């Protein structure tokens, strides 16, 4: 039975430049970074991360600074224009668009100001923007490192956004109180309807303009979603119900980026925000790539998040019809793709064309196959024999003066498949040996397209 999923709310950090948004971001998600380590091959310049406070899990999104704009020489530039800084129209508009998109997508907004510098015209402009939204806005006065600055924070009442909460993101002062306020404003994350509990949820995600909506239409055999060559036509995630050989399927077309004038290159980073919601509700995720562009850092970025969320995954290389081919083209392309996405080596890859519907009919059967693998439970006796043979063939080497000894292993859950190893000392299990054990399990039970979790507990646990 497919378990129902909760959708994590999104908290966006906004404000003018240099008020400490990134420092606060690191402070908030740092609680989880100690648990979830970086995975080889994933992109590390993240703009989002997961935070947890008082049992509430939510996604934190960092944004670029919002600056006031002015005319200079026929161009729109920042009010703090410096000819040597090359503050071009495109650069200013890009950062502002990114922040506006974050505001639009967020469930809660934290507006950061600088208690050291005091109230500025830029703060007032950002506040005017935020007063137009119906989202909860929490005012945080950062750099309030002493009593005088905490008193100075009172002047931010003039922004008309309620109580300013004095904090020091660098030292952590006041951040606990701020988190209490944030979680108090988080929306409930309802479970999926019970009537859809048996349905397989397939999310379609990817960068803007890779053909997500076209792929949805091809899967349905009808024009269910608006298709356009303009990146960002789709606004909201649209659930589409269908039946495939008696199996209930729910397709979720995760929205691209809404067009706001001219879409600047950097704004594509925020396409992830739209994908986050769909990924959190899915059993299987289709990561759509553009064959004509190859694998980009943003593709790896989204793939890393899918892996962290424990969702099953199929890589769908769209626009394959636009590639000039010979007998070696697919093999060469696949080799490059695997090199770029090494951390997803267990994931199936389909080469399709939403335009011509080439191989599109293979997608749902592949998703059903991956779901079946995801739900596989290995008998405990067989699992222990497998691990005993693996350890005998390649005993673990001592790590930091500790020698790991394995006593017992059991599969505690599916969705995703999770295995708990009881050992004498979990600290003695090196990361490379953990990978070795995962590979040995996958040799016998491939778990195609599905991440598996290995946990190590001491004998007394």
Short mmCIF file of C-alpha atoms in Angstrom, two decimals:
data_model
loop_
_atom_site.label_atom_id
_atom_site.label_comp_id
_atom_site.label_asym_id
_atom_site.label_seq_id
_atom_site.Cartn_x
_atom_site.Cartn_y
_atom_site.Cartn_z
CA UNK A 1 0.00 0.00 0.00
CA UNK A 2 1.31 3.44 -0.91
CA UNK A 3 1.65 5.68 2.12
CA UNK A 4 0.17 9.14 1.96
CA UNK A 5 2.53 12.09 1.91
CA UNK A 6 2.72 15.48 3.54
CA UNK A 7 3.80 18.55 1.66
CA UNK A 8 6.45 20.60 3.44
CA UNK A 9 5.70 24.33 3.72
CA UNK A 10 8.15 26.88 2.30
CA UNK A 11 9.67 29.78 4.26
CA UNK A 12 11.38 32.49 2.18
CA UNK A 13 14.03 34.87 3.58
CA UNK A 14 13.86 38.27 1.89
CA UNK A 15 15.35 41.71 2.42
CA UNK A 16 17.81 44.16 0.96
CA UNK A 17 21.46 43.13 0.40
CA UNK A 18 23.87 42.47 3.27
CA UNK A 19 21.34 42.17 6.08
CA UNK A 20 22.41 38.60 6.88
CA UNK A 21 19.90 36.46 4.98
CA UNK A 22 22.46 33.80 4.08
CA UNK A 23 23.77 33.70 7.65
CA UNK A 24 20.26 33.17 8.97
CA UNK A 25 19.64 30.57 6.27
CA UNK A 26 22.72 28.62 7.36
CA UNK A 27 21.67 28.95 10.99
CA UNK A 28 18.20 27.56 10.31
CA UNK A 29 19.15 24.62 8.09
CA UNK A 30 22.31 23.87 10.10
CA UNK A 31 20.19 21.80 12.43
CA UNK A 32 19.67 19.27 9.68
CA UNK A 33 23.06 19.51 8.01
CA UNK A 34 24.54 17.57 10.93
CA UNK A 35 22.19 14.70 10.04
CA UNK A 36 22.02 14.78 6.24
CA UNK A 37 25.51 14.83 4.75
CA UNK A 38 26.45 16.05 1.28
CA UNK A 39 26.15 13.30 -1.30
CA UNK A 40 28.88 12.80 -3.91
CA UNK A 41 27.97 14.43 -7.17
CA UNK A 42 25.23 16.71 -5.86
CA UNK A 43 25.36 20.46 -6.36
CA UNK A 44 26.33 22.26 -3.17
CA UNK A 45 25.54 25.90 -3.99
CA UNK A 46 22.02 25.48 -2.70
CA UNK A 47 19.45 28.16 -2.27
CA UNK A 48 17.12 25.96 -0.24
CA UNK A 49 17.31 23.45 2.57
CA UNK A 50 15.16 21.72 5.14
CA UNK A 51 14.81 22.94 8.71
CA UNK A 52 13.13 21.33 11.71
CA UNK A 53 11.82 22.98 14.84
CA UNK A 54 9.54 21.59 17.54
CA UNK A 55 8.59 18.66 15.32
CA UNK A 56 7.76 20.84 12.32
CA UNK A 57 9.66 20.29 9.07
CA UNK A 58 9.78 23.06 6.49
CA UNK A 59 11.87 24.26 3.55
CA UNK A 60 13.91 27.46 3.88
CA UNK A 61 14.72 29.45 0.73
CA UNK A 62 17.43 32.08 0.58
CA UNK A 63 17.03 34.96 -1.88
CA UNK A 64 19.16 37.68 -3.41
CA UNK A 65 18.95 41.17 -1.94
CA UNK A 66 16.17 43.49 -3.12
CA UNK A 67 17.41 46.97 -4.00
CA UNK A 68 15.50 50.12 -4.92
CA UNK A 69 15.68 50.93 -8.63
CA UNK A 70 16.28 54.22 -10.42
CA UNK A 71 16.80 55.51 -13.95
CA UNK A 72 20.32 56.37 -15.08
CA UNK A 73 21.31 56.95 -18.67
CA UNK A 74 18.16 55.29 -19.97
CA UNK A 75 18.77 52.14 -17.89
CA UNK A 76 17.16 50.88 -14.70
CA UNK A 77 19.91 50.38 -12.14
CA UNK A 78 20.13 50.00 -8.40
CA UNK A 79 19.78 53.18 -6.35
CA UNK A 80 23.27 52.48 -5.01
CA UNK A 81 24.61 52.60 -8.58
CA UNK A 82 28.36 52.38 -8.94
CA UNK A 83 29.70 52.53 -12.51
CA UNK A 84 32.60 50.31 -11.49
CA UNK A 85 30.23 47.67 -10.09
CA UNK A 86 28.50 47.21 -13.47
CA UNK A 87 25.03 47.16 -11.95
CA UNK A 88 23.23 46.51 -15.21
CA UNK A 89 19.52 46.45 -15.87
CA UNK A 90 19.52 42.69 -16.30
CA UNK A 91 21.43 42.03 -13.07
CA UNK A 92 19.15 44.16 -10.89
CA UNK A 93 15.98 42.89 -12.54
CA UNK A 94 17.13 39.28 -12.17
CA UNK A 95 17.73 39.50 -8.44
CA UNK A 96 14.48 41.35 -7.89
CA UNK A 97 12.55 38.79 -9.95
CA UNK A 98 14.07 35.96 -7.95
CA UNK A 99 12.97 37.55 -4.69
CA UNK A 100 9.48 38.25 -6.04
CA UNK A 101 9.14 34.65 -7.14
CA UNK A 102 10.23 33.43 -3.71
CA UNK A 103 7.60 35.68 -2.10
CA UNK A 104 4.98 34.34 -4.46
CA UNK A 105 5.82 30.69 -3.78
CA UNK A 106 6.36 30.90 -0.02
CA UNK A 107 3.88 29.98 2.69
CA UNK A 108 5.64 32.22 5.22
CA UNK A 109 7.97 35.19 4.57
CA UNK A 110 10.74 36.31 6.93
CA UNK A 111 11.67 39.92 6.19
CA UNK A 112 15.19 40.58 7.43
CA UNK A 113 16.40 44.10 8.32
CA UNK A 114 19.64 45.36 9.87
CA UNK A 115 19.40 46.61 13.48
CA UNK A 116 22.97 47.91 13.28
CA UNK A 117 22.37 50.14 10.25
CA UNK A 118 18.78 51.04 11.09
CA UNK A 119 15.79 51.72 8.89
CA UNK A 120 16.62 52.54 5.25
CA UNK A 121 14.74 53.54 2.12
CA UNK A 122 15.44 50.09 0.72
CA UNK A 123 13.74 48.50 3.74
CA UNK A 124 10.70 50.70 3.15
CA UNK A 125 10.52 49.65 -0.51
CA UNK A 126 10.70 45.96 0.37
CA UNK A 127 8.06 46.48 3.07
CA UNK A 128 5.77 48.15 0.51
CA UNK A 129 6.16 45.08 -1.71
CA UNK A 130 5.39 42.73 1.17
CA UNK A 131 2.30 44.63 2.28
CA UNK A 132 0.72 43.64 -1.04
CA UNK A 133 0.89 39.92 -0.27
CA UNK A 134 -1.61 37.96 1.77
CA UNK A 135 1.15 35.69 3.10
CA UNK A 136 2.25 35.86 6.76
CA UNK A 137 5.23 38.24 7.04
CA UNK A 138 7.57 37.99 10.05
CA UNK A 139 9.86 40.97 10.63
CA UNK A 140 13.32 40.01 11.97
CA UNK A 141 15.85 42.67 12.99
CA UNK A 142 19.24 41.02 12.52
CA UNK A 143 22.64 42.00 14.01
CA UNK A 144 20.94 42.93 17.32
CA UNK A 145 24.06 41.82 19.18
CA UNK A 146 23.66 44.05 22.23
CA UNK A 147 21.01 45.84 24.30
CA UNK A 148 21.39 49.10 22.38
CA UNK A 149 20.74 47.47 19.02
CA UNK A 150 17.81 45.54 20.42
CA UNK A 151 16.31 48.87 21.48
CA UNK A 152 17.09 50.30 18.03
CA UNK A 153 15.02 47.52 16.50
CA UNK A 154 11.89 49.29 17.74
CA UNK A 155 12.18 51.81 14.91
CA UNK A 156 11.17 49.07 12.45
CA UNK A 157 7.61 49.30 13.78
CA UNK A 158 7.39 52.16 11.26
CA UNK A 159 7.32 49.58 8.45
CA UNK A 160 3.80 48.57 9.46
CA UNK A 161 4.54 44.84 9.48
CA UNK A 162 4.01 44.12 13.16
CA UNK A 163 6.52 43.37 15.90
CA UNK A 164 10.20 43.34 14.92
CA UNK A 165 11.96 40.30 16.39
CA UNK A 166 15.55 41.19 17.36
CA UNK A 167 18.02 38.40 16.52
CA UNK A 168 21.67 37.73 15.82
CA UNK A 169 21.91 35.15 13.05
CA UNK A 170 25.67 34.97 13.52
CA UNK A 171 25.56 34.25 17.26
CA UNK A 172 22.20 32.51 17.27
CA UNK A 173 20.67 34.95 19.75
CA UNK A 174 16.89 35.13 19.43
CA UNK A 175 16.70 32.59 16.61
CA UNK A 176 14.84 30.12 18.81
CA UNK A 177 12.13 32.69 19.49
CA UNK A 178 12.03 33.50 15.77
CA UNK A 179 11.57 29.82 14.93
CA UNK A 180 8.69 29.63 17.42
CA UNK A 181 6.97 32.44 15.50
CA UNK A 182 7.72 30.83 12.13
CA UNK A 183 6.22 27.44 13.05
CA UNK A 184 3.20 29.16 14.57
CA UNK A 185 2.44 30.61 11.12
CA UNK A 186 3.11 27.45 9.11
CA UNK A 187 0.05 26.06 7.36
CA UNK A 188 -1.13 22.58 8.13
CA UNK A 189 0.26 19.96 5.76
CA UNK A 190 -2.77 17.76 5.11
CA UNK A 191 -2.36 14.15 4.09
CA UNK A 192 -3.57 13.10 0.69
CA UNK A 193 -7.22 12.05 0.45
CA UNK A 194 -7.76 8.46 1.55
CA UNK A 195 -9.64 7.71 -1.65
CA UNK A 196 -6.40 8.30 -3.56
CA UNK A 197 -4.28 6.28 -1.16
CA UNK A 198 -3.88 3.39 -3.61
CA UNK A 199 -3.04 5.62 -6.57
CA UNK A 200 0.52 5.88 -7.85
CA UNK A 201 1.58 9.53 -7.77
CA UNK A 202 4.00 10.48 -10.53
CA UNK A 203 5.47 13.98 -10.42
CA UNK A 204 6.91 15.56 -13.55
CA UNK A 205 9.72 17.95 -12.63
CA UNK A 206 12.61 19.70 -14.31
CA UNK A 207 13.99 23.03 -15.39
CA UNK A 208 11.76 25.48 -17.28
CA UNK A 209 11.11 24.75 -20.94
CA UNK A 210 12.38 21.16 -20.98
CA UNK A 211 8.95 19.98 -22.12
CA UNK A 212 7.16 18.98 -18.89
CA UNK A 213 3.71 20.09 -20.05
CA UNK A 214 4.23 18.58 -23.51
CA UNK A 215 5.21 15.31 -21.86
CA UNK A 216 2.08 15.37 -19.71
CA UNK A 217 -0.06 15.92 -22.80
CA UNK A 218 1.70 13.06 -24.60
CA UNK A 219 1.10 10.74 -21.66
CA UNK A 220 -2.58 11.65 -21.62
CA UNK A 221 -3.02 11.67 -25.37
CA UNK A 222 -4.79 15.00 -25.16
CA UNK A 223 -4.08 18.70 -24.64
CA UNK A 224 -4.52 18.68 -20.86
CA UNK A 225 -1.98 21.43 -20.12
CA UNK A 226 -1.18 24.62 -22.03
CA UNK A 227 2.00 24.13 -24.05
CA UNK A 228 4.21 27.02 -25.10
CA UNK A 229 7.81 27.63 -26.04
CA UNK A 230 7.88 30.43 -23.45
CA UNK A 231 9.55 29.16 -20.29
CA UNK A 232 7.19 29.43 -17.38
CA UNK A 233 3.78 29.04 -19.02
CA UNK A 234 2.54 26.62 -16.38
CA UNK A 235 1.76 28.38 -13.11
CA UNK A 236 0.53 25.83 -10.60
CA UNK A 237 0.89 22.10 -10.14
CA UNK A 238 -2.04 20.40 -11.86
CA UNK A 239 -3.10 16.91 -10.71
CA UNK A 240 -4.43 14.71 -13.49
CA UNK A 241 -6.13 11.39 -12.71
CA UNK A 242 -6.09 8.45 -15.10
CA UNK A 243 -6.31 4.66 -15.10
CA UNK A 244 -3.61 2.52 -16.71
CA UNK A 245 -4.47 -1.17 -17.09
CA UNK A 246 -6.65 -0.94 -14.00
CA UNK A 247 -4.06 0.97 -11.94
CA UNK A 248 -4.99 4.42 -10.65
CA UNK A 249 -2.39 7.01 -11.62
CA UNK A 250 -2.12 10.66 -10.55
CA UNK A 251 0.17 12.79 -12.70
CA UNK A 252 1.45 16.01 -11.19
CA UNK A 253 2.83 18.53 -13.68
CA UNK A 254 5.07 20.69 -11.52
CA UNK A 255 4.86 24.26 -12.70
CA UNK A 256 7.71 26.03 -14.42
CA UNK A 257 8.34 29.71 -13.88
CA UNK A 258 5.67 32.31 -14.52
CA UNK A 259 6.84 34.74 -17.14
CA UNK A 260 7.63 38.16 -15.66
CA UNK A 261 8.73 40.28 -18.55
CA UNK A 262 11.97 38.85 -19.79
CA UNK A 263 13.12 35.69 -18.00
CA UNK A 264 16.71 36.16 -16.93
CA UNK A 265 19.16 33.28 -16.84
CA UNK A 266 19.70 33.20 -13.08
CA UNK A 267 16.02 32.94 -12.22
CA UNK A 268 15.99 29.31 -13.32
CA UNK A 269 17.48 28.41 -9.96
CA UNK A 270 14.10 29.16 -8.47
CA UNK A 271 12.37 26.59 -10.65
CA UNK A 272 13.33 24.25 -7.83
CA UNK A 273 10.77 25.95 -5.58
CA UNK A 274 7.96 24.80 -7.83
CA UNK A 275 9.39 21.28 -8.04
CA UNK A 276 9.70 20.94 -4.26
CA UNK A 277 5.97 20.80 -3.73
CA UNK A 278 5.39 18.12 -6.36
CA UNK A 279 8.34 15.99 -5.21
CA UNK A 280 7.06 15.92 -1.65
CA UNK A 281 3.74 14.44 -2.79
CA UNK A 282 5.10 11.87 -5.24
CA UNK A 283 5.92 8.18 -5.10
CA UNK A 284 7.86 8.27 -8.37
CA UNK A 285 9.39 11.41 -9.88
CA UNK A 286 10.12 11.93 -13.57
CA UNK A 287 13.14 14.23 -13.85
CA UNK A 288 12.83 15.69 -17.35
CA UNK A 289 16.04 16.75 -19.14
CA UNK A 290 16.43 18.57 -22.44
CA UNK A 291 18.41 16.36 -24.82
CA UNK A 292 19.64 19.39 -26.77
CA UNK A 293 21.21 20.97 -23.68
CA UNK A 294 22.69 17.95 -21.92
CA UNK A 295 22.87 17.63 -18.15
CA UNK A 296 23.07 20.97 -16.35
CA UNK A 297 24.00 21.83 -12.78
CA UNK A 298 20.35 22.58 -12.14
CA UNK A 299 19.33 19.09 -13.28
CA UNK A 300 21.78 17.65 -10.73
CA UNK A 301 20.44 20.10 -8.16
CA UNK A 302 16.88 18.81 -8.54
CA UNK A 303 18.05 15.20 -8.70
CA UNK A 304 19.89 15.63 -5.41
CA UNK A 305 16.76 16.92 -3.72
CA UNK A 306 14.69 13.98 -5.02
CA UNK A 307 17.30 11.63 -3.56
CA UNK A 308 17.30 13.40 -0.20
CA UNK A 309 13.52 13.17 -0.05
CA UNK A 310 13.75 9.42 -0.59
CA UNK A 311 11.56 9.44 -3.69
CA UNK A 312 11.90 6.95 -6.52
CA UNK A 313 13.12 8.44 -9.77
CA UNK A 314 13.19 7.99 -13.53
CA UNK A 315 15.29 10.27 -15.75
CA UNK A 316 13.41 11.22 -18.90
CA UNK A 317 15.56 12.76 -21.64
CA UNK A 318 13.07 14.70 -23.75
CA UNK A 319 13.46 16.20 -27.25
CA UNK A 320 15.41 13.14 -28.41
CA UNK A 321 13.99 13.74 -31.89
CA UNK A 322 16.03 16.96 -32.09
CA UNK A 323 19.36 15.12 -31.78
CA UNK A 324 21.30 14.08 -34.88
CA UNK A 325 22.03 10.39 -34.42
CA UNK A 326 24.12 7.50 -35.57
CA UNK A 327 24.39 3.98 -34.13
CA UNK A 328 26.53 5.20 -31.20
CA UNK A 329 24.65 8.37 -30.23
CA UNK A 330 22.51 6.97 -27.43
CA UNK A 331 25.36 5.00 -25.88
CA UNK A 332 27.65 8.05 -25.92
CA UNK A 333 24.94 10.31 -24.51
CA UNK A 334 24.13 7.80 -21.79
CA UNK A 335 27.79 7.51 -20.80
CA UNK A 336 28.06 11.29 -20.39
CA UNK A 337 24.79 11.46 -18.46
CA UNK A 338 25.93 8.76 -16.06
CA UNK A 339 29.19 10.59 -15.46
CA UNK A 340 27.37 13.84 -14.69
CA UNK A 341 24.84 12.13 -12.40
CA UNK A 342 27.02 9.51 -10.72
CA UNK A 343 24.96 9.66 -7.53
CA UNK A 344 21.92 8.42 -9.50
CA UNK A 345 23.56 5.35 -11.02
CA UNK A 346 20.62 3.10 -10.01
CA UNK A 347 18.08 5.24 -11.88
CA UNK A 348 16.62 4.12 -15.25
CA UNK A 349 16.92 6.52 -18.19
CA UNK A 350 14.37 6.84 -20.98
CA UNK A 351 15.03 8.74 -24.22
CA UNK A 352 11.75 10.14 -25.50
CA UNK A 353 10.15 12.81 -27.62
CA UNK A 354 6.98 14.39 -26.26
CA UNK A 355 6.51 15.99 -29.69
CA UNK A 356 6.52 12.74 -31.70
CA UNK A 357 5.53 10.55 -28.70
CA UNK A 358 8.54 8.34 -29.31
CA UNK A 359 8.90 5.90 -26.35
CA UNK A 360 6.44 7.92 -24.26
CA UNK A 361 4.40 4.73 -23.84
CA UNK A 362 7.33 3.25 -21.85
CA UNK A 363 7.14 5.84 -19.06
CA UNK A 364 4.17 4.68 -16.97
CA UNK A 365 5.12 0.97 -17.18
CA UNK A 366 8.61 1.98 -15.99
CA UNK A 367 7.08 3.97 -13.10
CA UNK A 368 4.94 1.00 -12.10
CA UNK A 369 8.01 -1.24 -12.21
CA UNK A 370 9.96 1.21 -10.06
CA UNK A 371 7.06 1.42 -7.56
CA UNK A 372 7.06 -2.37 -7.29
CA UNK A 373 10.80 -2.30 -6.55
CA UNK A 374 10.24 0.43 -3.97
CA UNK A 375 7.77 -1.75 -2.06
CA UNK A 376 10.03 -4.83 -2.06
CA UNK A 377 10.77 -6.22 1.39
CA UNK A 378 13.70 -8.65 1.76
CA UNK A 379 13.18 -11.56 4.16
CA UNK A 380 15.33 -11.09 7.26
CA UNK A 381 17.06 -14.45 6.95
CA UNK A 382 17.99 -13.81 3.32
CA UNK A 383 19.17 -10.30 4.13
CA UNK A 384 21.47 -11.53 6.90
CA UNK A 385 22.96 -14.24 4.66
CA UNK A 386 23.60 -11.62 1.99
CA UNK A 387 25.37 -9.27 4.43
CA UNK A 388 27.36 -12.08 6.07
CA UNK A 389 28.65 -13.16 2.65
CA UNK A 390 29.51 -9.55 1.76
CA UNK A 391 31.43 -9.02 5.02
CA UNK A 392 33.26 -12.34 4.64
CA UNK A 393 34.29 -11.47 1.08
CA UNK A 394 35.49 -8.00 2.03
CA UNK A 395 35.89 -7.43 5.79
CA UNK A 396 35.74 -3.78 6.92
CA UNK A 397 39.07 -2.10 7.54
CA UNK A 398 39.76 -0.36 10.82
CA UNK A 399 38.60 3.26 10.84
CA UNK A 400 40.06 5.76 13.32
CA UNK A 401 41.31 2.90 15.46
CA UNK A 402 37.92 1.19 15.51
CA UNK A 403 37.06 -2.16 13.94
CA UNK A 404 33.44 -2.67 12.90
CA UNK A 405 31.74 -5.98 13.70
CA UNK A 406 28.31 -6.70 12.26
CA UNK A 407 25.80 -8.64 14.35
CA UNK A 408 22.43 -8.42 12.62
CA UNK A 409 20.54 -6.55 9.92
CA UNK A 410 16.83 -6.06 9.31
CA UNK A 411 14.68 -4.08 6.90
CA UNK A 412 12.57 -1.75 8.99
CA UNK A 413 10.47 -0.12 6.27
CA UNK A 414 9.80 0.55 2.63
CA UNK A 415 9.07 3.97 1.11
CA UNK A 416 12.02 4.25 0.90
CA UNK A 417 13.55 0.84 1.73
CA UNK A 418 15.44 1.24 5.00
CA UNK A 419 17.88 -1.23 6.53
CA UNK A 420 19.18 -1.12 10.10
CA UNK A 421 22.54 -2.74 10.82
CA UNK A 422 23.39 -3.60 14.43
CA UNK A 423 27.14 -3.24 14.95
CA UNK A 424 29.55 -2.94 17.85
CA UNK A 425 30.33 0.71 17.03
CA UNK A 426 28.49 2.71 14.32
CA UNK A 427 31.41 5.15 14.17
CA UNK A 428 33.63 2.36 12.85
CA UNK A 429 31.62 2.04 9.62
CA UNK A 430 33.35 4.17 6.99
CA UNK A 431 31.30 5.83 4.25
CA UNK A 432 33.00 3.75 1.56
CA UNK A 433 32.05 0.53 3.36
CA UNK A 434 28.47 1.73 3.63
CA UNK A 435 28.49 2.19 -0.15
CA UNK A 436 29.94 -1.29 -0.54
CA UNK A 437 27.10 -2.80 1.48
CA UNK A 438 24.52 -0.86 -0.52
CA UNK A 439 26.05 -2.11 -3.76
CA UNK A 440 25.99 -5.73 -2.53
CA UNK A 441 22.30 -5.40 -1.65
CA UNK A 442 21.57 -3.91 -5.08
CA UNK A 443 23.44 -6.75 -6.81
CA UNK A 444 20.78 -9.16 -5.53
CA UNK A 445 17.86 -6.74 -5.22
CA UNK A 446 18.38 -3.83 -7.66
CA UNK A 447 15.72 -1.50 -6.22
CA UNK A 448 15.65 0.11 -9.64
CA UNK A 449 15.12 3.87 -9.46
CA UNK A 450 14.75 3.81 -5.68
CA UNK A 451 17.14 5.17 -3.05
CA UNK A 452 17.77 2.91 -0.08
CA UNK A 453 18.71 3.99 3.42
CA UNK A 454 21.34 2.23 5.55
CA UNK A 455 21.41 2.99 9.28
CA UNK A 456 23.90 1.69 11.82
CA UNK A 457 23.14 1.20 15.49
CA UNK A 458 25.26 0.09 18.41
CA UNK A 459 24.65 -3.25 20.05
CA UNK A 460 22.81 -1.66 22.97
CA UNK A 461 20.50 0.43 20.72
#
